Coordinates of C-alpha atoms in Angstrom, one line a residue:
M1 CA -8.2 59.0 20.7
F2 CA -6.2 56.9 22.8
L3 CA -6.2 56.0 26.5
G4 CA -4.0 54.6 28.9
A5 CA -4.1 50.7 30.5
R6 CA -4.7 52.4 33.5
G7 CA -7.5 55.4 32.7
G8 CA -4.6 58.1 31.9
A9 CA -4.8 59.9 28.6
C10 CA -2.2 60.8 26.2
R11 CA -1.7 64.6 26.5
E12 CA -1.0 64.6 22.3
Q13 CA -4.4 62.5 21.6
A14 CA -6.3 64.6 24.6
K15 CA -9.0 65.6 21.8
K16 CA -9.6 62.1 20.7
A17 CA -10.3 60.9 23.8
E18 CA -13.5 60.9 23.4
A19 CA -13.6 58.1 20.9
C20 CA -12.3 55.8 22.7
R21 CA -12.4 54.1 26.2
G22 CA -10.0 52.6 28.2
L23 CA -10.3 48.2 29.5
A24 CA -10.5 47.7 33.3
G25 CA -7.2 46.5 35.0
P26 CA -3.8 46.3 32.8
V27 CA -3.1 43.7 29.8
R28 CA -1.1 40.5 30.1
S29 CA 2.3 40.1 28.3
S30 CA 4.9 37.5 29.1
F31 CA 7.0 38.3 26.5
R32 CA 10.1 40.1 26.7
G33 CA 10.2 44.4 26.0
R34 CA 6.4 44.3 27.7
K35 CA 5.2 47.6 27.8
E36 CA 1.3 49.1 29.4
P37 CA -0.1 49.3 26.5
L38 CA -2.8 51.9 25.2
E39 CA -6.7 50.4 24.3
C40 CA -8.3 51.6 21.6
Q41 CA -12.1 50.3 20.8
D42 CA -12.4 53.0 17.8
M43 CA -14.3 51.3 14.7
V44 CA -12.8 53.9 12.5
V45 CA -9.1 52.8 13.3
Q46 CA -10.1 49.0 14.0
N47 CA -11.4 49.1 10.7
A48 CA -8.5 50.3 8.9
L49 CA -6.5 47.7 10.1
Y50 CA -8.6 44.8 9.3
T51 CA -8.8 46.5 5.6
G52 CA -5.5 46.9 5.4
D53 CA -5.7 50.8 4.5
L54 CA -2.4 51.8 4.3
E55 CA -3.4 55.9 4.0
Q56 CA -5.7 55.3 7.2
V57 CA -3.1 53.0 9.4
Q58 CA 0.1 56.0 8.1
R59 CA -2.7 58.5 9.7
H60 CA -3.7 57.4 12.6
F61 CA -0.6 55.4 13.8
S62 CA 2.7 57.8 13.4
E63 CA 3.9 57.4 17.5
R64 CA 4.9 54.5 19.2
A65 CA 2.2 55.3 21.7
E66 CA -0.3 54.8 19.1
V67 CA 1.0 51.9 17.4
N68 CA 1.0 49.3 20.6
L69 CA -2.2 50.3 21.5
T70 CA -4.3 47.5 22.5
I71 CA -7.7 46.5 20.3
L72 CA -10.9 44.9 22.1
A73 CA -12.1 42.5 19.3
K74 CA -14.9 39.9 19.8
S75 CA -15.0 36.7 18.4
H76 CA -18.0 35.5 17.2
D77 CA -17.2 31.9 16.5
D78 CA -17.2 31.6 20.7
L79 CA -20.0 32.4 23.1
R80 CA -19.5 32.0 26.3
W81 CA -21.6 32.5 29.5
T82 CA -20.7 35.8 31.3
S83 CA -22.0 37.2 34.9
H84 CA -23.2 40.5 35.7
K85 CA -24.6 42.4 38.1
W86 CA -27.1 41.0 40.5
G87 CA -25.9 37.5 40.3
L88 CA -27.3 36.9 36.3
W89 CA -25.6 35.1 34.0
S90 CA -26.0 35.6 30.2
L91 CA -24.3 34.3 26.8
T92 CA -22.2 36.6 25.2
Y93 CA -19.4 36.9 22.4
K94 CA -15.8 36.2 24.1
E95 CA -14.0 39.1 23.9
E96 CA -10.4 39.0 22.9
L97 CA -7.4 41.2 23.1
T98 CA -5.1 41.9 20.0
T99 CA -3.1 44.8 18.4
P100 CA -2.3 46.7 15.2
L101 CA 0.2 44.3 14.3
H102 CA -1.3 40.8 14.8
I103 CA -4.6 42.6 13.1
T104 CA -2.1 43.4 10.0
A105 CA -0.1 40.3 10.5
S106 CA -2.9 37.4 10.4
R107 CA -4.1 39.1 7.3
G108 CA -1.2 39.8 5.5
F109 CA -1.2 43.4 4.9
V110 CA 2.6 43.3 4.5
D111 CA 2.7 47.3 4.2
C112 CA 0.8 48.1 6.8
L113 CA 2.7 46.2 9.2
R114 CA 5.8 47.8 8.0
H115 CA 4.6 51.2 9.5
L116 CA 3.9 49.8 12.6
L117 CA 7.4 48.6 13.3
L118 CA 9.1 51.2 11.6
R119 CA 6.9 53.6 14.1
G120 CA 8.4 51.4 16.7
A121 CA 5.9 48.9 17.6
D122 CA 6.8 46.4 19.8
V123 CA 7.4 43.0 18.0
D124 CA 7.0 40.9 21.1
L125 CA 3.6 42.5 22.3
A126 CA 0.6 39.8 23.5
P127 CA -2.1 40.8 25.1
G128 CA -4.5 38.1 24.1
G129 CA -1.5 35.4 24.8
Q130 CA 0.4 35.5 21.9
T131 CA 2.4 37.3 19.4
A132 CA 2.0 38.6 15.9
L133 CA 4.6 35.6 15.1
H134 CA 2.1 33.2 16.6
V135 CA -0.6 34.8 14.8
A136 CA 1.5 35.1 11.3
C137 CA 2.3 31.7 11.4
T138 CA -1.1 30.3 12.1
A139 CA -2.7 32.1 8.8
A140 CA 0.4 31.0 6.8
Q141 CA 1.5 34.2 6.2
A142 CA 5.3 33.4 5.7
D143 CA 5.9 37.7 4.2
C144 CA 4.8 39.0 7.2
A145 CA 6.6 36.3 9.3
R146 CA 9.6 37.5 7.5
L147 CA 9.1 40.7 8.2
L148 CA 8.7 40.0 11.9
L149 CA 11.8 38.1 12.2
S150 CA 13.8 40.4 10.4
F151 CA 12.5 43.7 12.9
G152 CA 13.7 40.4 16.3
A153 CA 10.8 38.8 16.8
D154 CA 11.3 35.7 19.1
P155 CA 10.9 32.5 16.9
E156 CA 10.6 30.9 20.7
A157 CA 7.8 33.0 21.9
V158 CA 5.8 31.1 24.4
S159 CA 2.2 31.7 23.7
E160 CA -0.4 31.4 26.9
D161 CA -0.9 27.6 25.9
G162 CA 2.3 26.9 25.6
W163 CA 3.0 26.7 21.8
K164 CA 5.7 28.3 20.0
P165 CA 5.4 29.7 16.5
L166 CA 6.7 26.6 15.0
H167 CA 3.8 24.9 16.8
L168 CA 1.4 27.2 15.1
C169 CA 2.7 25.5 11.6
Q170 CA -0.1 23.8 10.8
S171 CA -1.3 23.9 7.0
P172 CA 0.4 23.2 4.0
E173 CA 0.4 26.5 3.3
S174 CA 2.5 27.3 6.5
L175 CA 5.1 25.4 4.9
Q176 CA 7.3 28.3 4.3
C177 CA 6.9 30.0 7.7
A178 CA 8.6 27.4 9.1
R179 CA 11.4 26.9 7.2
L180 CA 12.3 30.8 7.8
L181 CA 11.1 30.1 11.8
L182 CA 13.9 27.1 11.9
C183 CA 16.5 29.9 10.1
H184 CA 16.2 31.8 12.7
G185 CA 17.0 29.3 15.2
A186 CA 13.3 28.1 16.3
T187 CA 13.7 25.1 18.2
V188 CA 12.9 21.8 16.3
N189 CA 12.1 19.2 19.3
S190 CA 10.7 22.0 21.4
P191 CA 7.4 20.5 22.9
T192 CA 4.8 22.0 24.1
E193 CA 3.8 22.5 27.2
E194 CA 0.5 20.3 28.0
E195 CA 0.3 18.0 25.3
E196 CA 4.5 17.9 25.1
D197 CA 3.8 17.6 21.0
T198 CA 6.8 18.8 19.5
P199 CA 6.9 20.3 15.6
L200 CA 6.8 16.5 14.0
H201 CA 4.0 15.2 15.8
R202 CA 2.0 18.0 15.2
A203 CA 3.4 18.0 11.6
A204 CA 2.8 13.6 11.5
R205 CA -0.7 14.0 13.0
L206 CA -2.1 16.7 10.2
G207 CA -0.3 15.2 7.4
L208 CA 1.8 17.1 6.6
V209 CA 4.0 15.9 4.1
E210 CA 6.6 18.9 3.4
H211 CA 6.7 19.8 7.0
V212 CA 7.7 16.4 7.6
R213 CA 10.4 16.4 5.5
L214 CA 11.1 20.0 6.6
L215 CA 11.6 18.7 10.1
L216 CA 13.4 15.7 9.6
S217 CA 16.6 18.0 7.2
Y218 CA 16.7 19.8 10.0
G219 CA 16.8 16.7 13.1
A220 CA 13.7 15.9 14.1
S221 CA 13.6 13.2 16.9
L222 CA 11.4 10.2 15.7
E223 CA 11.0 9.1 18.9
A224 CA 10.3 11.7 20.7
R225 CA 7.4 11.5 23.1
N226 CA 4.0 13.1 23.8
G227 CA 2.2 13.3 26.7
E228 CA 0.2 10.2 25.6
G229 CA 3.5 8.2 25.0
Q230 CA 3.1 8.5 21.1
S231 CA 6.1 8.7 19.1
P232 CA 5.9 10.7 15.6
L233 CA 4.4 7.6 14.0
N234 CA 2.3 6.8 16.7
A235 CA 0.3 10.1 16.5
A236 CA 0.0 10.0 12.3
C237 CA -0.9 6.3 12.2
A238 CA -3.8 7.2 15.6
Q239 CA -5.0 10.4 13.4
S240 CA -8.3 9.7 11.5
H241 CA -8.6 11.3 7.9
P242 CA -10.8 10.7 5.7
A243 CA -10.1 8.3 2.3
Q244 CA -8.8 11.4 0.5
A245 CA -6.2 12.2 2.7
M246 CA -4.9 8.2 2.7
E247 CA -2.4 9.3 0.3
D248 CA -0.5 11.9 2.3
Y249 CA -1.0 9.8 5.4
F250 CA 1.2 7.2 3.6
K251 CA 3.8 9.5 3.0
V252 CA 4.4 11.1 6.3
C253 CA 5.0 7.1 8.4
Q254 CA 6.9 6.4 4.7
Q255 CA 9.3 9.2 5.3
L256 CA 9.3 8.4 9.3
V257 CA 10.1 4.7 8.6
A258 CA 12.4 5.2 5.9
A259 CA 14.4 7.5 8.2
G260 CA 14.6 5.0 11.0
A261 CA 11.2 5.1 13.1
Q262 CA 10.4 2.2 15.1
V263 CA 6.8 0.3 13.9
N264 CA 6.6 -1.3 17.2
S265 CA 6.5 1.4 18.9
T266 CA 4.5 1.8 21.9
D267 CA 1.9 4.5 23.5
H268 CA 0.7 4.4 26.8
D269 CA -2.0 2.4 26.2
R270 CA 0.2 -0.3 24.1
Q271 CA -0.9 0.7 21.2
R272 CA 1.0 0.7 18.3
P273 CA 1.4 2.1 14.8
L274 CA -0.1 -1.1 13.7
H275 CA -3.0 -1.2 15.5
Q276 CA -4.1 2.4 14.8
A277 CA -3.4 2.2 11.3
C278 CA -6.2 -0.7 11.5
K279 CA -8.2 1.8 12.8
N280 CA -8.6 4.4 10.9
A281 CA -8.7 1.8 8.3
N282 CA -5.3 2.8 5.7
P283 CA -4.0 0.0 4.1
R284 CA -0.8 1.3 2.6
V285 CA -0.3 2.0 6.0
V286 CA -1.3 -0.7 6.9
E287 CA 1.2 -2.7 4.3
L288 CA 4.3 -0.7 4.9
L289 CA 4.0 -1.1 8.9
L290 CA 3.6 -5.0 7.9
A291 CA 6.8 -4.9 5.4
H292 CA 8.7 -3.0 8.1
G293 CA 8.6 -5.9 10.4
A294 CA 4.9 -4.4 12.5
N295 CA 4.1 -7.0 14.8
V296 CA 0.5 -8.7 13.2
N297 CA -0.5 -10.3 16.3
I298 CA 0.5 -8.4 19.3
M299 CA -1.9 -7.3 21.9
S300 CA -3.1 -3.3 23.2
Y301 CA -4.1 -3.4 26.9
S302 CA -7.9 -3.3 25.8
G303 CA -7.2 -7.3 24.5
N304 CA -7.3 -5.8 20.4
M305 CA -4.5 -7.4 17.6
A306 CA -5.0 -5.3 14.4
M307 CA -6.9 -7.7 13.0
H308 CA -10.3 -7.0 15.6
N309 CA -9.5 -2.7 14.9
I310 CA -9.4 -3.4 11.1
L311 CA -12.7 -5.2 11.3
Q312 CA -14.3 -2.7 14.0
A313 CA -13.8 0.3 11.3
A314 CA -14.5 -2.0 7.8
A315 CA -18.3 -1.2 8.3
Y316 CA -18.3 2.6 8.6
K317 CA -15.1 3.3 6.6
T318 CA -15.9 1.1 3.2
D319 CA -14.3 4.2 1.3
H320 CA -10.9 3.2 2.8
Q321 CA -11.5 -0.3 1.6
P322 CA -10.5 -2.0 4.2
E323 CA -10.6 -5.1 2.6
Q324 CA -6.7 -4.5 1.8
A325 CA -5.9 -3.9 5.0
V326 CA -7.6 -7.4 5.7
R327 CA -5.9 -9.7 3.3
D328 CA -2.6 -8.2 3.8
L329 CA -3.1 -8.7 7.8
L330 CA -4.3 -12.3 6.7
N331 CA -0.9 -12.7 4.1
H332 CA 1.6 -11.3 6.8
G333 CA 0.2 -14.5 9.8
A334 CA -2.6 -13.0 11.0
V335 CA -4.7 -15.4 13.5
R336 CA -8.3 -15.8 11.9
I337 CA -10.8 -15.0 13.2
W338 CA -12.9 -18.3 15.6
P339 CA -15.3 -19.4 12.8
G340 CA -18.0 -19.8 15.3
A341 CA -17.7 -15.6 15.6
L342 CA -17.8 -15.3 11.5
L343 CA -21.8 -14.7 11.6
K344 CA -21.2 -12.0 14.2
V345 CA -18.4 -11.0 11.7
L346 CA -20.5 -10.8 8.8
R347 CA -23.4 -9.0 10.6
H348 CA -21.1 -5.6 11.0
C349 CA -18.8 -6.2 7.9
C350 CA -21.6 -6.7 5.3
A351 CA -21.6 -2.9 4.0
S352 CA -17.8 -4.2 3.0
P353 CA -18.1 -7.5 0.7
R354 CA -14.8 -8.2 0.2
T355 CA -13.8 -7.8 3.7
I356 CA -16.1 -11.1 3.9
E357 CA -14.8 -12.3 0.7
A358 CA -10.8 -12.3 2.7
L359 CA -11.8 -13.7 5.7
L360 CA -14.1 -16.1 4.7
N361 CA -11.1 -17.5 1.8
S362 CA -8.9 -18.0 4.6
Y363 CA -10.8 -21.2 5.8
E364 CA -11.2 -24.3 3.9
H365 CA -14.7 -25.1 5.5
V366 CA -17.5 -22.0 6.8
R367 CA -20.9 -23.2 8.5
V368 CA -22.8 -21.1 6.7
T369 CA -27.0 -21.6 8.0
E370 CA -30.0 -19.7 7.2
E371 CA -28.9 -17.3 10.1
W372 CA -26.1 -16.0 7.2
A373 CA -29.0 -15.1 4.6
D374 CA -31.0 -13.1 7.3
A375 CA -28.0 -10.8 9.1
V376 CA -27.8 -9.0 5.3
P377 CA -30.2 -6.1 4.8
A378 CA -32.1 -7.0 1.7
E379 CA -30.5 -3.7 -0.2
L380 CA -27.5 -5.0 0.0
V381 CA -27.8 -8.2 -1.2
Q382 CA -29.1 -6.4 -4.8
M383 CA -26.3 -4.2 -4.8
H384 CA -24.0 -7.3 -4.9
P385 CA -26.1 -9.6 -5.3
R386 CA -23.6 -12.7 -6.8
F387 CA -21.2 -12.0 -4.0
F388 CA -24.0 -13.1 -2.0
Q389 CA -25.7 -15.5 -3.4
S390 CA -22.6 -17.6 -4.0
L391 CA -21.6 -17.0 -0.1
F392 CA -24.9 -18.0 0.8
A393 CA -24.8 -21.2 -1.4
L394 CA -22.3 -22.2 0.8
G395 CA -24.7 -23.8 2.9
Q396 CA -25.6 -26.4 0.5
R397 CA -22.5 -27.4 -1.0
P398 CA -18.9 -28.0 -0.5
R399 CA -15.9 -25.3 -1.4
S400 CA -14.4 -26.1 -4.9
L401 CA -10.9 -28.2 -5.0
K402 CA -8.9 -25.0 -5.8
H403 CA -10.1 -23.0 -3.1
L404 CA -9.5 -26.3 -0.9
A405 CA -5.9 -27.1 -3.0
R406 CA -4.9 -22.5 -1.9
C407 CA -6.0 -23.6 1.8
A408 CA -3.9 -26.3 1.9
L409 CA -0.9 -24.8 0.9
R410 CA -1.3 -21.7 3.3
S411 CA -1.8 -23.9 5.9
C412 CA 1.8 -25.5 5.2
L413 CA 3.5 -22.7 4.5
E414 CA 2.4 -21.2 8.6
G415 CA 2.5 -17.1 7.9
N416 CA 5.4 -17.3 5.0
I417 CA 3.6 -17.3 2.5
L418 CA 5.1 -14.0 1.1
R419 CA 8.8 -15.0 1.8
A420 CA 8.0 -18.7 -0.4
L421 CA 6.2 -17.3 -2.3
P422 CA 9.3 -16.6 -4.8
E423 CA 10.9 -19.8 -4.6
L424 CA 7.4 -21.3 -5.6
G425 CA 7.9 -21.0 -9.1
L426 CA 3.9 -20.3 -9.6
P427 CA 2.6 -18.6 -12.2
P428 CA 1.8 -14.5 -11.1
P429 CA -1.9 -15.2 -11.1
L430 CA -1.6 -18.4 -9.1
Q431 CA 0.1 -15.9 -6.9
Q432 CA -2.5 -13.8 -6.9
F433 CA -5.0 -16.6 -6.3
L434 CA -2.6 -17.4 -3.2
L435 CA -2.8 -14.3 -1.8
L436 CA -6.8 -14.3 -1.6
R437 CA -7.0 -11.9 -4.7
F438 CA -10.6 -10.5 -4.6
E439 CA -12.8 -11.7 -6.9
D440 CA -16.2 -11.1 -5.9
V441 CA -17.4 -14.5 -5.4
L442 CA -17.2 -17.2 -3.1
Y443 CA -15.7 -20.8 -5.2

């Protein structure tokens, strides 16, 4: 059933050789304990492994030579062009090399995996570029990872792509795998070869709250920089995420900041966490960074300040409630938009009326013309009639005395309103009005 990598038949299995055929060339492996593996394309053997049929696995894999065979698998999610004789090219499925150990470890078949290991399977064999421990961690199979480590699997093995098993703990379910790796000596600050991401970069970018907590408890570096110059806090803030993941990213950033991460750290493009959090419209992260001293008006290399980024994102991230970030920036002294550009902002941000409300309530007077009514689609006016009617009416009447008093007081405080507010002795409703409370109407 099994043939050698260079075509030599195993004497013990000669009668079954016609069931499999050898693959051209030796299998690559840069890991310790390298052996020339056997190679197999027998679907009966593969089915036993992929279904976790212990009885069949015990039947087919009884000797060391058999348990270390290499299996050719096709990745049906990855098509590629391949060349053939006469210079023709065709689109085929990518072929991958794997082993019985990899298959069983990635699918959580612990009993099959144990049988293979007891029969002498090479625990660090990596014909496809990854060890079985890599694939177990990728699949979050903690029991398999524990078994592999108990048989001496190297927690520091580097894949063909330059990743260690700890870098591949990339799902909430892989937390126990990460814990096992660290307990067995995995390096907490080891970077990937190309991206130079540490495990903390990976966990922060993916919004893995418990992974971040675990890595910090093992001394993960808060200021390690990857190939883009990002710290883990930069990486977390720079990652785009849906509205339902905002709380996880907030908790990740909260942990990093509480541990001492620099809130004004910059990447190679001089992007700071606040720039990136605004670009991704996460208002709770914006509030967190501002409360810990993030510079509200500093520019990136592109010339954008945080306010520019949140206004650019507001139109297509309305479910993130970008208006809250706009309000927080204004209350922390963000430079206001040039009044002549407000019509352009209205055209872009009219899908988020509260964003427009916060901006306009930071000015004493705004020159509203007929162009403003033309800038808002009719369907949006129908969805928010009270707000837009009050907006368009500003072209015929002045702002209310209460609003003018608010603007006068905010102007006197010059960006120090949050520090001064507790000393003013104002009742809570008036404090909230001063801080640009949303009312869905303009007075």
